[in-house]
mmCIF file of C-alpha atoms in Angstrom:
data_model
loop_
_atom_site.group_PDB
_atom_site.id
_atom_site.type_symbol
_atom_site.label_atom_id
_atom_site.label_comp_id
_atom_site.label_asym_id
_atom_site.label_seq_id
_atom_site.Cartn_x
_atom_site.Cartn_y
_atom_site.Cartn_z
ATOM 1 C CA UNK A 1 -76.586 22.987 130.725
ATOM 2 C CA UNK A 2 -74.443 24.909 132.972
ATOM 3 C CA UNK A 3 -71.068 23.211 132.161
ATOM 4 C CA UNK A 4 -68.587 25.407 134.526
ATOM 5 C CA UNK A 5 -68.917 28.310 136.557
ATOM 6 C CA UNK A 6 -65.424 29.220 136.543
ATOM 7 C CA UNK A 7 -65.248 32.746 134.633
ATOM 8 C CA UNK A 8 -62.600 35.238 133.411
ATOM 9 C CA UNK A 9 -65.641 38.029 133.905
ATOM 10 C CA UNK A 10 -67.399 39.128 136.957
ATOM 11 C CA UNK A 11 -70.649 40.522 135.056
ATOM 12 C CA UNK A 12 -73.233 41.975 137.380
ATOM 13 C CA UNK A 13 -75.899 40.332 135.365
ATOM 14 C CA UNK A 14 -74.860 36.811 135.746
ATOM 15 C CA UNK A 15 -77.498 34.368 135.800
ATOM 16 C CA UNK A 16 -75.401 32.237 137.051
ATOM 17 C CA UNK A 17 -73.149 33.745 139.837
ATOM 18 C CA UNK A 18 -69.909 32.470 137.941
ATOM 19 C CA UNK A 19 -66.598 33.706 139.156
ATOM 20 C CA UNK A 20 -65.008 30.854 140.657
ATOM 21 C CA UNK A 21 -64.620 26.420 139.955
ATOM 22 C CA UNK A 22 -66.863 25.101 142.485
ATOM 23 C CA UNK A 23 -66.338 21.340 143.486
ATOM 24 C CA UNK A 24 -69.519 19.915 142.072
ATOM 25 C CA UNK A 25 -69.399 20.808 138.343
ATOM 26 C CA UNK A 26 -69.900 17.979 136.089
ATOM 27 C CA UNK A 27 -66.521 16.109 134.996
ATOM 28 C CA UNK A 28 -66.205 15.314 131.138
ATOM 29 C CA UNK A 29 -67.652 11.684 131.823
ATOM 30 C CA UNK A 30 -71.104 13.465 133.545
ATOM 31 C CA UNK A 31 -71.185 15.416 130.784
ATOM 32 C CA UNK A 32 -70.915 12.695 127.855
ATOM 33 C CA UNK A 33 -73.584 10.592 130.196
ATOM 34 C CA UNK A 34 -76.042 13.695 130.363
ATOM 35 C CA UNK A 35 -75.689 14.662 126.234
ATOM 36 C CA UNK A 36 -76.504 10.397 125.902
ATOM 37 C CA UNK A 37 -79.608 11.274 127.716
ATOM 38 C CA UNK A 38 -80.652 14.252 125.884
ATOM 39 C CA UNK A 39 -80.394 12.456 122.677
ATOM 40 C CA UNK A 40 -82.613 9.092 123.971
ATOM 41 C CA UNK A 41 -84.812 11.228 124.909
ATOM 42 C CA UNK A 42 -84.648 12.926 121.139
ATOM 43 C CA UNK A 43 -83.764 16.702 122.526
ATOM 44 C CA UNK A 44 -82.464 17.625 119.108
ATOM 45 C CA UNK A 45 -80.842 21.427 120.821
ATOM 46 C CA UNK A 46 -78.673 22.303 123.897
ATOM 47 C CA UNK A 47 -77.262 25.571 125.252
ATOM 48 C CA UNK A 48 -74.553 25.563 127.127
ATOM 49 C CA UNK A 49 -73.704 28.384 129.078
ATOM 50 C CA UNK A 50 -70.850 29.035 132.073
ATOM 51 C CA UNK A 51 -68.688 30.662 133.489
ATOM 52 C CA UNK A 52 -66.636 30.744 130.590
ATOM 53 C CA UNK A 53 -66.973 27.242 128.393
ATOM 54 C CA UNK A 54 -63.795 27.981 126.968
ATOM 55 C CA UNK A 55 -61.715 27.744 130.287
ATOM 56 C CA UNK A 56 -63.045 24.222 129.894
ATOM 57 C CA UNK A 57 -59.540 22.421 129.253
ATOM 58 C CA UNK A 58 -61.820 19.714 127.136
ATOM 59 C CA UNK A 59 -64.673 21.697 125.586
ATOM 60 C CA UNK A 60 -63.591 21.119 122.314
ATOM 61 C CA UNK A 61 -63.782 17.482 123.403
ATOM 62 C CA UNK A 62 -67.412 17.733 124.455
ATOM 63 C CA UNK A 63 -68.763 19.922 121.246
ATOM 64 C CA UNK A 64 -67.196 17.264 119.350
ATOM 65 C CA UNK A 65 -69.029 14.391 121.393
ATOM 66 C CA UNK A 66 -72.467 16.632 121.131
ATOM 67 C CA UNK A 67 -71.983 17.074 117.367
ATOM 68 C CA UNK A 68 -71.283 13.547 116.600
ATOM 69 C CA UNK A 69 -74.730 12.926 118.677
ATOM 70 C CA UNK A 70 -76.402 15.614 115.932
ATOM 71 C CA UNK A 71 -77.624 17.570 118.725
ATOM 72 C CA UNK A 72 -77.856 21.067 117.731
ATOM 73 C CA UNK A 73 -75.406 22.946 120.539
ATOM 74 C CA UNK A 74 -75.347 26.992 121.268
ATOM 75 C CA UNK A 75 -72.396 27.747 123.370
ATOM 76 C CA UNK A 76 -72.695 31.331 125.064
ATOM 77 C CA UNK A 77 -69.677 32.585 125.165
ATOM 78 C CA UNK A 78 -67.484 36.471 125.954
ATOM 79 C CA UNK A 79 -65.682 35.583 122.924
ATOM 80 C CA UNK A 80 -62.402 36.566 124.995
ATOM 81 C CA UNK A 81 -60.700 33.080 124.872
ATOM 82 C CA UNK A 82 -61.922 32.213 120.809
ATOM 83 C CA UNK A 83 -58.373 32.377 118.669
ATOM 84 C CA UNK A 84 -58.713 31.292 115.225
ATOM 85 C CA UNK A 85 -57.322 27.848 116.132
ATOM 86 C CA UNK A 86 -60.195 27.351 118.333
ATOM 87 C CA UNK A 87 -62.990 28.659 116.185
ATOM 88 C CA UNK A 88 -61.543 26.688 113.383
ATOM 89 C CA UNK A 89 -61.793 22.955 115.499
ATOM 90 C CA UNK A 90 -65.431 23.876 116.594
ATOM 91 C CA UNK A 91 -67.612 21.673 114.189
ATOM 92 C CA UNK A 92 -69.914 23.355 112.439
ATOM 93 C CA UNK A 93 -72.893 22.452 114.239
ATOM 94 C CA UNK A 94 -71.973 24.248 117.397
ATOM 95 C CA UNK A 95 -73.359 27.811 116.984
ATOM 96 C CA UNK A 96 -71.011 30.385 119.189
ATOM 97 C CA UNK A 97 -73.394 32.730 121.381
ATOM 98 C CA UNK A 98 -71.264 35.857 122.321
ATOM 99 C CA UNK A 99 -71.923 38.138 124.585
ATOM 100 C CA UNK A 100 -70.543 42.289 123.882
ATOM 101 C CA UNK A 101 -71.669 45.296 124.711
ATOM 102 C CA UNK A 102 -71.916 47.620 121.656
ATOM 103 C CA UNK A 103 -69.961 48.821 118.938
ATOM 104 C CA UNK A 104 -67.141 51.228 120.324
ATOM 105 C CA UNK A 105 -65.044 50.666 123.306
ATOM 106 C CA UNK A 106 -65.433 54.195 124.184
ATOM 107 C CA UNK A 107 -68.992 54.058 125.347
ATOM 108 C CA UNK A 108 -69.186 55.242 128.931
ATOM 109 C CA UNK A 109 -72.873 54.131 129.862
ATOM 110 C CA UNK A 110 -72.134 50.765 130.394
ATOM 111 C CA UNK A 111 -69.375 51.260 132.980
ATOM 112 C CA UNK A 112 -71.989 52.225 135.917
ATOM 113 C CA UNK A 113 -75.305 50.301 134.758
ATOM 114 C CA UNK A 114 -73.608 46.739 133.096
ATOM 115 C CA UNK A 115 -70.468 46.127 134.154
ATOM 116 C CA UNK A 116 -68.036 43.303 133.214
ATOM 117 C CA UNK A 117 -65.138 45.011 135.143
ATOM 118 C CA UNK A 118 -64.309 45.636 131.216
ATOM 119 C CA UNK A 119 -66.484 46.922 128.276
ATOM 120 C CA UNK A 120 -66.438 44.164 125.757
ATOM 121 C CA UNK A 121 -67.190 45.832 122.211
ATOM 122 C CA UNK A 122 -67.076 44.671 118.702
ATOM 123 C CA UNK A 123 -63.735 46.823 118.069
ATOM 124 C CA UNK A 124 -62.338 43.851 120.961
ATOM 125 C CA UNK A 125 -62.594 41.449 118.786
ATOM 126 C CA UNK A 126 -62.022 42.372 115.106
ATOM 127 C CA UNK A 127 -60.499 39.045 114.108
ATOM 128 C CA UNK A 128 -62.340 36.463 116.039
ATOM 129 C CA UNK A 129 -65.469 38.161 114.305
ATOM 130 C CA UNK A 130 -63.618 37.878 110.730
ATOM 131 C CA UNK A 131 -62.519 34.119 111.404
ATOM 132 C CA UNK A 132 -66.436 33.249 112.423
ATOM 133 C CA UNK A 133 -67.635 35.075 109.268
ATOM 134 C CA UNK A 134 -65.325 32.845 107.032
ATOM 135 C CA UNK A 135 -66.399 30.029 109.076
ATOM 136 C CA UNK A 136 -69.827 30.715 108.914
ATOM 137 C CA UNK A 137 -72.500 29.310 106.099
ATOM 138 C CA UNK A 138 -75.232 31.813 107.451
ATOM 139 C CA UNK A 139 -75.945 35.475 109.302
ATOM 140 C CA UNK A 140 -75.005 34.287 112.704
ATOM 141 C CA UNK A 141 -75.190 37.659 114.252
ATOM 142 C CA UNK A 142 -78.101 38.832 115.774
ATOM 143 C CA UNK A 143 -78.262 41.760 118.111
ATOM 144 C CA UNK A 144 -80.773 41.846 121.459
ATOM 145 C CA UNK A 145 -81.538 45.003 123.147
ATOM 146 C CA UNK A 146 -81.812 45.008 126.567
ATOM 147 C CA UNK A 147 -82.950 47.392 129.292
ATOM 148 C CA UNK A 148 -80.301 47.071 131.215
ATOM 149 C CA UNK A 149 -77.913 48.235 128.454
ATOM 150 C CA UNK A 150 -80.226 51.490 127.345
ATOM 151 C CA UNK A 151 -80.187 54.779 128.983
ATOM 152 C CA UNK A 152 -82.935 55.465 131.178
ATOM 153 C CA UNK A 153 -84.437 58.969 131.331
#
């Protein structure tokens, strides 16, 4: 479920073209109506992908409304927005998907093959990733390789 395509990122790769609101996304209401559906019709996990979720003004408000439906929810996420506040009022049933780019903020090959406009690395976000481990009751991290983000000789 594509939930806004508003983004604070212009990433090349976006399967979604986000960037900027367009008029038709799906108001809080659309969305509570849509998450009823997925749960009659026992869909027990959602992704939820953007834009950005977390420009959302009231996405806490719908990954409460999906967890009190138990429906298992993965939110992707560039992590940019997440403050400990935020990570702390996400229930626990909402599993945080975010997107980086490798360990150092120093590495140059993403800048012409997988560009963001800025290199997100782990060494961005030392706390949010300390405030998630706390939070967390299992090994939420789990790297993918990808093609695009490997030198090609």
């Amino acid at each position: 479920m594509v939930c806004m395509c508003i983004c604070n990122l212009l990433c090349d790769h976006c399967s979604v073209k986000a960037g900027k609101k367009r008029d038709n996304e799906l108001t809080f209401d659309e969305i509570k109506d849509l998450v009823n559906q997925i749960k009659d019709m026992e869909i027990f996990s959602l992704f939820i992908s953007g834009g950005e979720c977390f420009l959302r003004r009231d996405i806490l408000d719908i990954l409460n409304y999906i967890d009190q439906k138990d429906i298992d929810c993965f939110v992707q996420t560039n992590g940019l927005l997440l403050t400990e506040d935020i990570i702390k009022a996400i229930p626990k049933s909402i599993y945080l998907v975010i997107s980086f780019d490798g360990i150092n903020s120093c590495n140059k090959l993403h800048k012409s093959s997988f560009s963001r406009g800025i290199i997100l690395s782990l060494s961005r976000f030392p706390n949010t990733f300390n405030v998630l481990a706390e939070k967390s009751t299992d090994d939420s991290l789990r790297p993918t390789a990808s093609a695009r983000r490997m030198p090609v000789s």
